[in-house]
JSON list of C-alpha atoms in Angstrom, two decimals:
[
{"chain": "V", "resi": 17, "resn": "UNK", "atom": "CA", "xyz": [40.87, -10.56, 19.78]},
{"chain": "V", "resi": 18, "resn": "UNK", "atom": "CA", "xyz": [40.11, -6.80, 19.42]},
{"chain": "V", "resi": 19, "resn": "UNK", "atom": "CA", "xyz": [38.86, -7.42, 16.06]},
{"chain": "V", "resi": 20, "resn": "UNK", "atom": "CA", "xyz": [37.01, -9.92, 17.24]},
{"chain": "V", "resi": 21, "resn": "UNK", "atom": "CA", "xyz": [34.81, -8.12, 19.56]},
{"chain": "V", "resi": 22, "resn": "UNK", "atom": "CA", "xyz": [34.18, -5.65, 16.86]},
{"chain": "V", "resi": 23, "resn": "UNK", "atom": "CA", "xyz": [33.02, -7.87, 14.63]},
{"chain": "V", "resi": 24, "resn": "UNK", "atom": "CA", "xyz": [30.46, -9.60, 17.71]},
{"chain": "V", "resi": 25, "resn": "UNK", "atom": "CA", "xyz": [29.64, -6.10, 18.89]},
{"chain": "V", "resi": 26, "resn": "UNK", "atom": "CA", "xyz": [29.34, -3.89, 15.69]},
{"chain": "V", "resi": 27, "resn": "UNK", "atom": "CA", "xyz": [29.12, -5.95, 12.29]},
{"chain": "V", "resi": 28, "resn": "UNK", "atom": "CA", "xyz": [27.65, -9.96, 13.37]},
{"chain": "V", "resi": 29, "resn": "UNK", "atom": "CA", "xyz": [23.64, -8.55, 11.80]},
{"chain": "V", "resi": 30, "resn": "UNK", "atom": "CA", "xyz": [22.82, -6.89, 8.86]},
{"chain": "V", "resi": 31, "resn": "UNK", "atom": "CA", "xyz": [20.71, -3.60, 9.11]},
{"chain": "V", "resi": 32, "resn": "UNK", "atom": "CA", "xyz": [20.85, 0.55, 8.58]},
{"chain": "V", "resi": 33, "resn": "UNK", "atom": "CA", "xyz": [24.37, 2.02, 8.19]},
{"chain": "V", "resi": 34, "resn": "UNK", "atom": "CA", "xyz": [26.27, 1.80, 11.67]},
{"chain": "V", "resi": 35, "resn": "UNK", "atom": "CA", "xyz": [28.88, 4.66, 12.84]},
{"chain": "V", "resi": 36, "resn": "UNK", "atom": "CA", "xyz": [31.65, 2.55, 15.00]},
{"chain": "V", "resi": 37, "resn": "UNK", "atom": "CA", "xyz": [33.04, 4.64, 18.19]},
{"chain": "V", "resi": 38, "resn": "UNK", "atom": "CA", "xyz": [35.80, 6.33, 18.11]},
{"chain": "V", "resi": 39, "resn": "UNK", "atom": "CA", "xyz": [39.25, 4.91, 19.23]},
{"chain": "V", "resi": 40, "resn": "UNK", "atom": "CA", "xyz": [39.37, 6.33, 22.54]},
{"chain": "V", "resi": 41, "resn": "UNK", "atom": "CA", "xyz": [35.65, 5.11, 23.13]},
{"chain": "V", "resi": 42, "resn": "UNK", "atom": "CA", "xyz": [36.43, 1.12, 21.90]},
{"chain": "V", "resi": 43, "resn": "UNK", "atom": "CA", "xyz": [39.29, 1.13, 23.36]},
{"chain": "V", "resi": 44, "resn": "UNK", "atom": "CA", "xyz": [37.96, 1.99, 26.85]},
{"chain": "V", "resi": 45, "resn": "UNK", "atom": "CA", "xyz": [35.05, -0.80, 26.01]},
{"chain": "V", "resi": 46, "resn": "UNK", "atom": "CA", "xyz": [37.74, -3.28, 25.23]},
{"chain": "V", "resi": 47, "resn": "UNK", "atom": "CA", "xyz": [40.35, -2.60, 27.67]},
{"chain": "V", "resi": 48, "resn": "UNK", "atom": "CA", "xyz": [43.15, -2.34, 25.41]},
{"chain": "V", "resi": 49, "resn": "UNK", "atom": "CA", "xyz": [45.64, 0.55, 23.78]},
{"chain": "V", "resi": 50, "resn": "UNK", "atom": "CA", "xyz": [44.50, 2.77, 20.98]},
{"chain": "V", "resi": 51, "resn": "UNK", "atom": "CA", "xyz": [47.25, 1.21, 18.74]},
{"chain": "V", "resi": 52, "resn": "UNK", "atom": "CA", "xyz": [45.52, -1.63, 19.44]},
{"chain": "V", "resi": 53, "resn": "UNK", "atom": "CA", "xyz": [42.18, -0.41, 18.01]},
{"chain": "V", "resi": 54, "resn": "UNK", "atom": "CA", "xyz": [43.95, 0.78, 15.45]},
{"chain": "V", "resi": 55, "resn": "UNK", "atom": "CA", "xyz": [44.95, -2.05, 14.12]},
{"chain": "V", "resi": 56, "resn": "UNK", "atom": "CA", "xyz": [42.56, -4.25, 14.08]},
{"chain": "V", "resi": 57, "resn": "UNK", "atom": "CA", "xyz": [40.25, -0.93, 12.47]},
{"chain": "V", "resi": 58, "resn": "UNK", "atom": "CA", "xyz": [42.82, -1.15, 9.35]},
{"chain": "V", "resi": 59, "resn": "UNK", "atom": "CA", "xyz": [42.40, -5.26, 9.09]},
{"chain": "V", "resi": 60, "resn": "UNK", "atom": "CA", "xyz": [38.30, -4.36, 8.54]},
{"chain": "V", "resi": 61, "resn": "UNK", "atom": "CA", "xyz": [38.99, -1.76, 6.41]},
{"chain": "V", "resi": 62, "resn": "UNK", "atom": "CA", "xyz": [40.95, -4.35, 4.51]},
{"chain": "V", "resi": 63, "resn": "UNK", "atom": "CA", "xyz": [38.45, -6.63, 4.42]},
{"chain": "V", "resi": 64, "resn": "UNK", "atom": "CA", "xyz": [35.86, -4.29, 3.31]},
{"chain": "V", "resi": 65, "resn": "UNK", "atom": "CA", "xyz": [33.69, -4.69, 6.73]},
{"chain": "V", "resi": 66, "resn": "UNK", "atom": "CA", "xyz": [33.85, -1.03, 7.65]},
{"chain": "V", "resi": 67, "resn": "UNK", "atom": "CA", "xyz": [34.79, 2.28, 5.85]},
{"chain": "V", "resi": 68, "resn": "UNK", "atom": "CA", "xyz": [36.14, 5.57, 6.45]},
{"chain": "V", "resi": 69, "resn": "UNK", "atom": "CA", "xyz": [33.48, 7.92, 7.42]},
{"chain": "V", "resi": 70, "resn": "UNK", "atom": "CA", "xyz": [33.33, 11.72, 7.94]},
{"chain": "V", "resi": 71, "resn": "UNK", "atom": "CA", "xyz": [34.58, 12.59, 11.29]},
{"chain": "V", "resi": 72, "resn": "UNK", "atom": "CA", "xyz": [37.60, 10.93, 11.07]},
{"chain": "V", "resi": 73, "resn": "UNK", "atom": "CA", "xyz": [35.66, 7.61, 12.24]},
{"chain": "V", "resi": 74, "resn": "UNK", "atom": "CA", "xyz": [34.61, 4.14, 10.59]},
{"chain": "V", "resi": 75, "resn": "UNK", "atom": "CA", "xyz": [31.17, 3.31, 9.27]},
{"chain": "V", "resi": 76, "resn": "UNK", "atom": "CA", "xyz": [29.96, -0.36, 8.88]},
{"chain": "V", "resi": 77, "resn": "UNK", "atom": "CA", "xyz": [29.69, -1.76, 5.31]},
{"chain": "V", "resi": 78, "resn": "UNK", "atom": "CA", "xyz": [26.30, -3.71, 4.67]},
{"chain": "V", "resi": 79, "resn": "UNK", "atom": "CA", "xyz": [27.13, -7.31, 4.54]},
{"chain": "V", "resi": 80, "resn": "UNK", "atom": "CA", "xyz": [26.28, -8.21, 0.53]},
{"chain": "V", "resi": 81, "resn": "UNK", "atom": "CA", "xyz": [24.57, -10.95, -1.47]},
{"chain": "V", "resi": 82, "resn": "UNK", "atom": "CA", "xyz": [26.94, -12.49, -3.75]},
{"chain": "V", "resi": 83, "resn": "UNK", "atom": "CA", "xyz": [24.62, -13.81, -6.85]},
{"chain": "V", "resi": 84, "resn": "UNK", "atom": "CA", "xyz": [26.70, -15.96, -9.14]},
{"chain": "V", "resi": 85, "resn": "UNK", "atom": "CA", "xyz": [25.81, -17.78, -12.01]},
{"chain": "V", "resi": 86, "resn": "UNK", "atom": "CA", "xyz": [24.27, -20.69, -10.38]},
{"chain": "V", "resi": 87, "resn": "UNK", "atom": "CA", "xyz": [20.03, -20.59, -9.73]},
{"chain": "V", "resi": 88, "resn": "UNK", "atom": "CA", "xyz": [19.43, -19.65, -5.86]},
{"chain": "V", "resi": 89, "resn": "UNK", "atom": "CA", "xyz": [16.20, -18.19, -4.66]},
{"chain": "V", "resi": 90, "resn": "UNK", "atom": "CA", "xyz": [16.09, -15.67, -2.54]},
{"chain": "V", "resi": 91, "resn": "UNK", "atom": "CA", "xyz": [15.24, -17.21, 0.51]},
{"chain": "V", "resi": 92, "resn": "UNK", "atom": "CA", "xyz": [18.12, -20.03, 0.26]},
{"chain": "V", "resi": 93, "resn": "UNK", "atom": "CA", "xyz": [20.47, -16.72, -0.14]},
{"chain": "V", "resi": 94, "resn": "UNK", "atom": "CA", "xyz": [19.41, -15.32, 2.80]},
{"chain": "V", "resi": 95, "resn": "UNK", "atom": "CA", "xyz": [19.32, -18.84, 4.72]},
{"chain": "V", "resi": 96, "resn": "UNK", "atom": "CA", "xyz": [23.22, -19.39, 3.31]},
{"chain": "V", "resi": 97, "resn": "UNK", "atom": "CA", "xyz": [24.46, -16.08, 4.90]},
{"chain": "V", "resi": 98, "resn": "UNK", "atom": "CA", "xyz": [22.81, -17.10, 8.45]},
{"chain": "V", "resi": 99, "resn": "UNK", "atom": "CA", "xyz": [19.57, -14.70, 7.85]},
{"chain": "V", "resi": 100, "resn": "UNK", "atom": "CA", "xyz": [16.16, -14.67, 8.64]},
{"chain": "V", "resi": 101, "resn": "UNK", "atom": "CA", "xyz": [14.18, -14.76, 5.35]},
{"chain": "V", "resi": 102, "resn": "UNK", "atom": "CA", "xyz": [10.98, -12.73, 5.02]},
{"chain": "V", "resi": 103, "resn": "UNK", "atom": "CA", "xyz": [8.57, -10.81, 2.77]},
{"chain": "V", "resi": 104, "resn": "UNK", "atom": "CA", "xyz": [6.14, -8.39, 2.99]},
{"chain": "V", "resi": 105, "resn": "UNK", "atom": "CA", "xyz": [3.15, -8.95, 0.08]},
{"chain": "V", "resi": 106, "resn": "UNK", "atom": "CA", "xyz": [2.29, -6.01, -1.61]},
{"chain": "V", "resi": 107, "resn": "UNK", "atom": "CA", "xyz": [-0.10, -6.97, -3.92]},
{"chain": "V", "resi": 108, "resn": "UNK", "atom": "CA", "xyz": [-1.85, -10.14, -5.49]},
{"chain": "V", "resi": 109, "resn": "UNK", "atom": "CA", "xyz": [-3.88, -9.99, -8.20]},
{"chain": "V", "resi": 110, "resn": "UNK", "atom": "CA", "xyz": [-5.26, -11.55, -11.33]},
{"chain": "V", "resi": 111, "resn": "UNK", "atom": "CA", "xyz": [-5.78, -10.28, -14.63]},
{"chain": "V", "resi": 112, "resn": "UNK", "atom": "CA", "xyz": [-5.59, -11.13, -18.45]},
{"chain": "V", "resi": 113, "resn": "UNK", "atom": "CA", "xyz": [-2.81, -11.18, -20.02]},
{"chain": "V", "resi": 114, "resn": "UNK", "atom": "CA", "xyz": [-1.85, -8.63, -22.79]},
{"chain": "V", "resi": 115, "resn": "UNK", "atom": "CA", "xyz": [-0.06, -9.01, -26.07]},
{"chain": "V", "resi": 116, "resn": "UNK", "atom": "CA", "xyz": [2.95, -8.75, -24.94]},
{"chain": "V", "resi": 117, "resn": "UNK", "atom": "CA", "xyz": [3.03, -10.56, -21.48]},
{"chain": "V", "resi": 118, "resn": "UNK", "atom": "CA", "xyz": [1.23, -13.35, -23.32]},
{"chain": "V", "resi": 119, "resn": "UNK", "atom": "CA", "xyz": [4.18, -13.59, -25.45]},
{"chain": "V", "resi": 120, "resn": "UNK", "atom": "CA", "xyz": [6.57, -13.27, -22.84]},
{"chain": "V", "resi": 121, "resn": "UNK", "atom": "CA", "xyz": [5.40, -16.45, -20.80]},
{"chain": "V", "resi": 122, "resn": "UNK", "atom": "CA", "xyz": [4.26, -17.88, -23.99]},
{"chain": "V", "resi": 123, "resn": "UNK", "atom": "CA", "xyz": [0.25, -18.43, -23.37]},
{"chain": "V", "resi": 124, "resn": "UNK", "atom": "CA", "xyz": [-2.61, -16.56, -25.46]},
{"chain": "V", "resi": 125, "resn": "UNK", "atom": "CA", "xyz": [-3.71, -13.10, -24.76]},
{"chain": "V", "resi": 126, "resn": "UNK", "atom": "CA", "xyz": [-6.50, -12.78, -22.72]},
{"chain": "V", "resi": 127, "resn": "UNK", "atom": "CA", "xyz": [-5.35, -16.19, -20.74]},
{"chain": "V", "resi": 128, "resn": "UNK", "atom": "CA", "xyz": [-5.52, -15.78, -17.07]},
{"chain": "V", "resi": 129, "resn": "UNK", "atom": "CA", "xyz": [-2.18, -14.51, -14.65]},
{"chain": "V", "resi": 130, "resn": "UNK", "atom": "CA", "xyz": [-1.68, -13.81, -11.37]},
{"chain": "V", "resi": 131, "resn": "UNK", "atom": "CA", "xyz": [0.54, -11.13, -10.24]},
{"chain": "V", "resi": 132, "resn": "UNK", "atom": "CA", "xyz": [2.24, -11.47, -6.62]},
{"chain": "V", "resi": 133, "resn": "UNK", "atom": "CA", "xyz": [4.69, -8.27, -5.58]},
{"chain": "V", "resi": 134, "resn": "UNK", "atom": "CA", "xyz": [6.88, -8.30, -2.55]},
{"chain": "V", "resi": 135, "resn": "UNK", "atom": "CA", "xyz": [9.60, -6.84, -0.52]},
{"chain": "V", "resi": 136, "resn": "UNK", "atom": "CA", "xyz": [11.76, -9.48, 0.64]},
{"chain": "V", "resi": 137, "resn": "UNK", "atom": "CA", "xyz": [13.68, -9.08, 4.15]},
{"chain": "V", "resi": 138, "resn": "UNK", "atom": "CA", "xyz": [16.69, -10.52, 6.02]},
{"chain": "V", "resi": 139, "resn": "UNK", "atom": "CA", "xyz": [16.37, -10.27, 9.63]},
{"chain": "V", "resi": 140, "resn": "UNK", "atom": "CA", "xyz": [13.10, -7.33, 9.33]},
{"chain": "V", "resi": 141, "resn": "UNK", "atom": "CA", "xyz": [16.10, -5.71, 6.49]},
{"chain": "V", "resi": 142, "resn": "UNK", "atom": "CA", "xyz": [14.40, -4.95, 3.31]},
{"chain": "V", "resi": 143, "resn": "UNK", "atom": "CA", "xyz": [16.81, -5.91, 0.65]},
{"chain": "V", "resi": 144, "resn": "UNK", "atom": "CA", "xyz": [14.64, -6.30, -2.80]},
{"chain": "V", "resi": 145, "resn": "UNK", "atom": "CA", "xyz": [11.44, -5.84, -4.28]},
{"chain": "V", "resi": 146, "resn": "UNK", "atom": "CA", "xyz": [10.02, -8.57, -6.64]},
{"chain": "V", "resi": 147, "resn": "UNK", "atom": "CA", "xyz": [6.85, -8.35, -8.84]},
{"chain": "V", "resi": 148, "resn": "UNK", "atom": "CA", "xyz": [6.15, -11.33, -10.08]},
{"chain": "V", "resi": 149, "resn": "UNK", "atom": "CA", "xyz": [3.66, -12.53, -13.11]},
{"chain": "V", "resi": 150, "resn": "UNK", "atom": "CA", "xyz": [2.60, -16.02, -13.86]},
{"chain": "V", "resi": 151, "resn": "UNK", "atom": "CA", "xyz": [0.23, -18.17, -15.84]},
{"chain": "V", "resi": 152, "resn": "UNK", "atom": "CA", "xyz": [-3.07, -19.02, -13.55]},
{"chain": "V", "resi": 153, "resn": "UNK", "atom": "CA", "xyz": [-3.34, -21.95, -15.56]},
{"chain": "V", "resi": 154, "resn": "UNK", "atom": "CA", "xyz": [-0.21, -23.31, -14.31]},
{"chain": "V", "resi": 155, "resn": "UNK", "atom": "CA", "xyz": [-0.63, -22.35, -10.40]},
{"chain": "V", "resi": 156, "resn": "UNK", "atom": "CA", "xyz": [-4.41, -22.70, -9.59]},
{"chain": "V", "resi": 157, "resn": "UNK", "atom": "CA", "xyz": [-5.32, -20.98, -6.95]},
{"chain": "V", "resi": 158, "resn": "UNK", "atom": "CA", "xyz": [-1.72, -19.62, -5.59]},
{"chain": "V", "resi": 159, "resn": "UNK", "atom": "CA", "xyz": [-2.81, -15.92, -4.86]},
{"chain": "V", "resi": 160, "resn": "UNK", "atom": "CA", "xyz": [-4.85, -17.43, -2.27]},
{"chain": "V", "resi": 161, "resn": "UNK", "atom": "CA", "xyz": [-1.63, -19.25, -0.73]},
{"chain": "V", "resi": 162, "resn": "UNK", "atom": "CA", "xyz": [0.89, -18.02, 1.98]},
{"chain": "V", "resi": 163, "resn": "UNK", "atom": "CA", "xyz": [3.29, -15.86, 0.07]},
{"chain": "V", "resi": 164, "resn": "UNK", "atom": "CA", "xyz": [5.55, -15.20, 3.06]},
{"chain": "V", "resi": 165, "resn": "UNK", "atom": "CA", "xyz": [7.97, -17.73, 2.22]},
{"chain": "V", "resi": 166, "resn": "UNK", "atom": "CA", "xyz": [9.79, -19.19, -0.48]},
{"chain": "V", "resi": 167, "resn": "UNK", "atom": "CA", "xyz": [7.72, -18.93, -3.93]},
{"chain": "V", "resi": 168, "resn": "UNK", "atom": "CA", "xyz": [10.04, -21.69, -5.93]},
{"chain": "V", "resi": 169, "resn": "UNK", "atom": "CA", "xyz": [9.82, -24.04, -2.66]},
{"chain": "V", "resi": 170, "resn": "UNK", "atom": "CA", "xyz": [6.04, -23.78, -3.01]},
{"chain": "V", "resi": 171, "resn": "UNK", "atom": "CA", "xyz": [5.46, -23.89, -6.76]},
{"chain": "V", "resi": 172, "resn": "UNK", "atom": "CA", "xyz": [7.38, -27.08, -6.49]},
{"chain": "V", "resi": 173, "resn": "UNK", "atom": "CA", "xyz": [5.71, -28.67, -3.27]},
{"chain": "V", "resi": 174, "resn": "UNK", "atom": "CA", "xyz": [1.93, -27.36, -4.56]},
{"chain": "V", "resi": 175, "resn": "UNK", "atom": "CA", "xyz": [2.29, -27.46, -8.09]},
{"chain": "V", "resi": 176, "resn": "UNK", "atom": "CA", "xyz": [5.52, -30.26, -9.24]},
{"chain": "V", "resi": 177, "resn": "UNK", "atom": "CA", "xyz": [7.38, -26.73, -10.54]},
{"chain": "V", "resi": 178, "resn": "UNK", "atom": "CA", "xyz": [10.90, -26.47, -9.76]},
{"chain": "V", "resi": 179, "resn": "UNK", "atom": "CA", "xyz": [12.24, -23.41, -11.70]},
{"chain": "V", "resi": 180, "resn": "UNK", "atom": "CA", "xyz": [15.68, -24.73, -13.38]},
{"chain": "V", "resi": 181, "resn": "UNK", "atom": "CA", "xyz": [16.69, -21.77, -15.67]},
{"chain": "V", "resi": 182, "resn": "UNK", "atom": "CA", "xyz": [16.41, -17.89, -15.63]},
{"chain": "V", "resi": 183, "resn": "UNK", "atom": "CA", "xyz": [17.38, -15.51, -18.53]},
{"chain": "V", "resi": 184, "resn": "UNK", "atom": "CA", "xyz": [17.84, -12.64, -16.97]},
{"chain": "V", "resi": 185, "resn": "UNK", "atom": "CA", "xyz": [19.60, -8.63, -17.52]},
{"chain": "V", "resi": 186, "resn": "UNK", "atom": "CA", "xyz": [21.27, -6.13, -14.83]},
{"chain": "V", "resi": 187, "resn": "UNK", "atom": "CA", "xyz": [20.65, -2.61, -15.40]},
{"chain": "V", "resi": 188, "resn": "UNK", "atom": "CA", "xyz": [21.85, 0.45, -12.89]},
{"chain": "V", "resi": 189, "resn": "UNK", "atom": "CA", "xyz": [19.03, 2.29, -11.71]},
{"chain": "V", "resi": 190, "resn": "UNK", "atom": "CA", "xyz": [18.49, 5.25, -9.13]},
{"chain": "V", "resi": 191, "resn": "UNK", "atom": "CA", "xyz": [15.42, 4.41, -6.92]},
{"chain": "V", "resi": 192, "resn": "UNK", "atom": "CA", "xyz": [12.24, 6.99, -7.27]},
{"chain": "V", "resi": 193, "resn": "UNK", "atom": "CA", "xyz": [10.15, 7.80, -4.03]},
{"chain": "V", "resi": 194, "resn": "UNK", "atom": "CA", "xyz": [7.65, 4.97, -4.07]},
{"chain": "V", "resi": 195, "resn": "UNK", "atom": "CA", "xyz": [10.61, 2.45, -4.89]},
{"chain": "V", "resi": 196, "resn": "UNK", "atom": "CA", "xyz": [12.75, 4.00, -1.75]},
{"chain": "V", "resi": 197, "resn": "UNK", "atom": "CA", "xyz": [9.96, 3.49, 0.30]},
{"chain": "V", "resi": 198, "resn": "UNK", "atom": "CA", "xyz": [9.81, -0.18, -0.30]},
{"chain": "V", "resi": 199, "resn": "UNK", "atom": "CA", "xyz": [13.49, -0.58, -0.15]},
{"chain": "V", "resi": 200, "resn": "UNK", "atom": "CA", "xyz": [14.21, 1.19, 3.14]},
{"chain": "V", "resi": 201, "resn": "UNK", "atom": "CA", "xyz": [16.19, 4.08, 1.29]},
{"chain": "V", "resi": 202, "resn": "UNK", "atom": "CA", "xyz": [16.88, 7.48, 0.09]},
{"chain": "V", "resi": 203, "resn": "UNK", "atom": "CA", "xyz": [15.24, 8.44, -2.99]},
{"chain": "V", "resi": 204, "resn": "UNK", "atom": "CA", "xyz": [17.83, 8.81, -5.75]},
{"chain": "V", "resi": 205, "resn": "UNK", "atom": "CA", "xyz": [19.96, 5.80, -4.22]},
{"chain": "V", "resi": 206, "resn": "UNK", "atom": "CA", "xyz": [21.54, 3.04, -6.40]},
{"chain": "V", "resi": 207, "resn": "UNK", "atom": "CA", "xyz": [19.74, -0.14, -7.12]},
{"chain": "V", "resi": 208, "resn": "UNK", "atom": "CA", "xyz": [20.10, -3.35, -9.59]},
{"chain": "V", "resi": 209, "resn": "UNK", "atom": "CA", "xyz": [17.11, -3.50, -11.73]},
{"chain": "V", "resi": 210, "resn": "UNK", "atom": "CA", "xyz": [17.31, -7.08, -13.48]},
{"chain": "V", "resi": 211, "resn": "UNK", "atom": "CA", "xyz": [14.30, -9.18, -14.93]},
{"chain": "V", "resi": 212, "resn": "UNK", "atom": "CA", "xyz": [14.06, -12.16, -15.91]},
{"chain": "V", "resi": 213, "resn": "UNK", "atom": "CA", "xyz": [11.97, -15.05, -16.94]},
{"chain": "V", "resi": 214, "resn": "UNK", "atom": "CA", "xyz": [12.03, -18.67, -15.45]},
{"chain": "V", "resi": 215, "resn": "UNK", "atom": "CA", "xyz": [11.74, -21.53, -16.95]},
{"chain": "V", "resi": 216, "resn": "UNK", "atom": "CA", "xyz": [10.55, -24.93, -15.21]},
{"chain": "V", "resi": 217, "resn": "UNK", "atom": "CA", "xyz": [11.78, -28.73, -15.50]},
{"chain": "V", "resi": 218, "resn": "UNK", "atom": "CA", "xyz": [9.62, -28.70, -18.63]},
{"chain": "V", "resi": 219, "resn": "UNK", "atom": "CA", "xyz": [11.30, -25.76, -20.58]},
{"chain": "V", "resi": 220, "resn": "UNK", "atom": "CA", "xyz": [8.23, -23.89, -20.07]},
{"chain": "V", "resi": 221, "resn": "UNK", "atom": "CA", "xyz": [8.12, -19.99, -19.30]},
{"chain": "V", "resi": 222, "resn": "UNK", "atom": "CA", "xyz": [6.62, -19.85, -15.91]},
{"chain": "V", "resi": 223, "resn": "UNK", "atom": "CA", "xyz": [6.86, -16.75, -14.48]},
{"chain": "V", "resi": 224, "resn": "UNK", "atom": "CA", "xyz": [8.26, -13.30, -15.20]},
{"chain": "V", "resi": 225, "resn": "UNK", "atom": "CA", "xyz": [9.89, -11.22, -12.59]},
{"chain": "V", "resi": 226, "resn": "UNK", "atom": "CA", "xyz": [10.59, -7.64, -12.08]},
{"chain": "V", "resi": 227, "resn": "UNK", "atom": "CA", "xyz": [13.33, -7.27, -9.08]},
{"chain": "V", "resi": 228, "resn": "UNK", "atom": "CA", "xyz": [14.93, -4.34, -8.17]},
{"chain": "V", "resi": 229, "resn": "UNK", "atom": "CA", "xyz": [17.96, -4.96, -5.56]},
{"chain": "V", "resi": 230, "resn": "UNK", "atom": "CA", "xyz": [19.34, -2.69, -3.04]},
{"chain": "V", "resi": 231, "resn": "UNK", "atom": "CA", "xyz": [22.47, -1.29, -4.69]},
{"chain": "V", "resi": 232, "resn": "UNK", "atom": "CA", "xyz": [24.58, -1.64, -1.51]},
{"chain": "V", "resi": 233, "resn": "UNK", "atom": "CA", "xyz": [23.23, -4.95, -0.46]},
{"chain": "V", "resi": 234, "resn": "UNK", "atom": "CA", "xyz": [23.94, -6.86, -3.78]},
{"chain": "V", "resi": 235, "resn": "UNK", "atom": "CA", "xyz": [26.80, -8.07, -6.38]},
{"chain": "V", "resi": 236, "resn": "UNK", "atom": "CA", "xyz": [26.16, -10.26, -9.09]},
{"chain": "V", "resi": 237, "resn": "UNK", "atom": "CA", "xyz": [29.22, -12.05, -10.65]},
{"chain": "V", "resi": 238, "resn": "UNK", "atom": "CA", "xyz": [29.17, -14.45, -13.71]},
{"chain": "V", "resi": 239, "resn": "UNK", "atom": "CA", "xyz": [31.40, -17.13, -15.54]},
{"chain": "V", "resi": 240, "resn": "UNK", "atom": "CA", "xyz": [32.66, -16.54, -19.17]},
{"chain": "V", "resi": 241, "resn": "UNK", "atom": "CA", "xyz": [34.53, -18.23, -21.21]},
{"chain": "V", "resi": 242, "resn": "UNK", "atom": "CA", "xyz": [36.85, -17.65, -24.13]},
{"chain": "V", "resi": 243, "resn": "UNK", "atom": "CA", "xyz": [35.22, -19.09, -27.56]},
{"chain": "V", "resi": 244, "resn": "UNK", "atom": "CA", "xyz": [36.82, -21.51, -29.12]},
{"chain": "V", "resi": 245, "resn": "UNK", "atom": "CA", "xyz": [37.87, -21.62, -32.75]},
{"chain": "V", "resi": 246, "resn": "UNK", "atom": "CA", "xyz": [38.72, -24.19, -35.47]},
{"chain": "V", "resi": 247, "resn": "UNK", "atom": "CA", "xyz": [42.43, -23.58, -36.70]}
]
């Protein structure tokens, strides 16, 4: 029951780092014996809901998005763990492609993209900052769309895209200032810097994406299996 009411009171939302009470305090909230408190402080701790902090108290540990191997955007994520999706559009813009972005999303240099960079949110939370680049020729007209909401839900109710593959790689970064801005953070914090390119129904490259994920916000697990070999 005690932990119970911790949970409700102190954990239930996702947002900044949260110092619990002390014992004495929670335990005069909740009616009930230190022990009590106590106890149902080490069953968190177990979990990995809260963590020691200086002080001799417990700090609340940032609920986490688990990203496995199977394709989720970020908004069905967010939606999955109860959450309020949102972003916040930094820029949109159109240029010509160079060389090499031309070769990345496999159109001629010169050809038209459009660039759309946000900060998504859960519940007002900034957890990740995506800058995304894709063909014009394939999304007419989408800087001039709502971008507040799910991009893959409207490249495939606009355009008939539904992204269906991403080759992606995780690197461990430390945030600089204009990055912790974004983010919500200190400068100098840990972050998951992974891009990737998606591909569509078609096997076409339609868009290339820069995120960078709050470090303490985000896991990303994957499947492997051992090769087999003739005898």
């Amino acid at each position: 029951m005690v932990r119970t009411l911790i949970e409700a009171r102190f954990i239930a939302v996702p947002g900044p780092a949260t110092v619990l009470p002390s014992e004495r305090r929670l335990a005069e909230e909740f009616g009930v014996a230190r022990m009590t408190v106590r106890a149902a402080l080490k069953l968190l701790e177990a979990d990995g809901l809260i963590r020691s902090a200086p002080g001799a108290s417990y700090m609340v540990v940032p609920p986490q998005v688990s990203k496995g191997p199977t394709l989720s955007s970020f908004t069905e994520d967010a939606q999955k763990r109860g959450w309020r999706p949102g972003s916040r559009v930094i820029e949109r813009t159109a240029f010509d492609a160079d060389a090499r972005l031309a070769a990345t999303l496999g159109i001629k240099p010169g050809d038209a993209v459009y660039q759309i960079g946000r900060v998504r949110t859960a519940d007002d939370t900034p957890l990740s900052y995506e800058r995304v680049c894709l063909p014009a020729a394939f999304v007419p007209g989408l800087i001039d769309e709502d971008l507040t909401g799910s991009l893959h839900q409207l490249l495939a109710d606009r355009y008939d895209i539904r992204i269906t593959r991403h080759e992606r790689t995780i690197t461990a970064v430390n945030v600089d200032a204009e990055q912790a801005e974004l983010l919500g953070v200190k400068e100098g914090t840990a972050a998951l810097c992974v891009p990737h390119i998606g591909y569509d129904q078609n096997g076409r490259r339609v868009e290339q994406v820069h995120a960078l994920y709050r470090g303490d916000r985000y896991e990303f697990s994957s499947v492997t299996y051992l090769r087999e070999t003739n005898p």
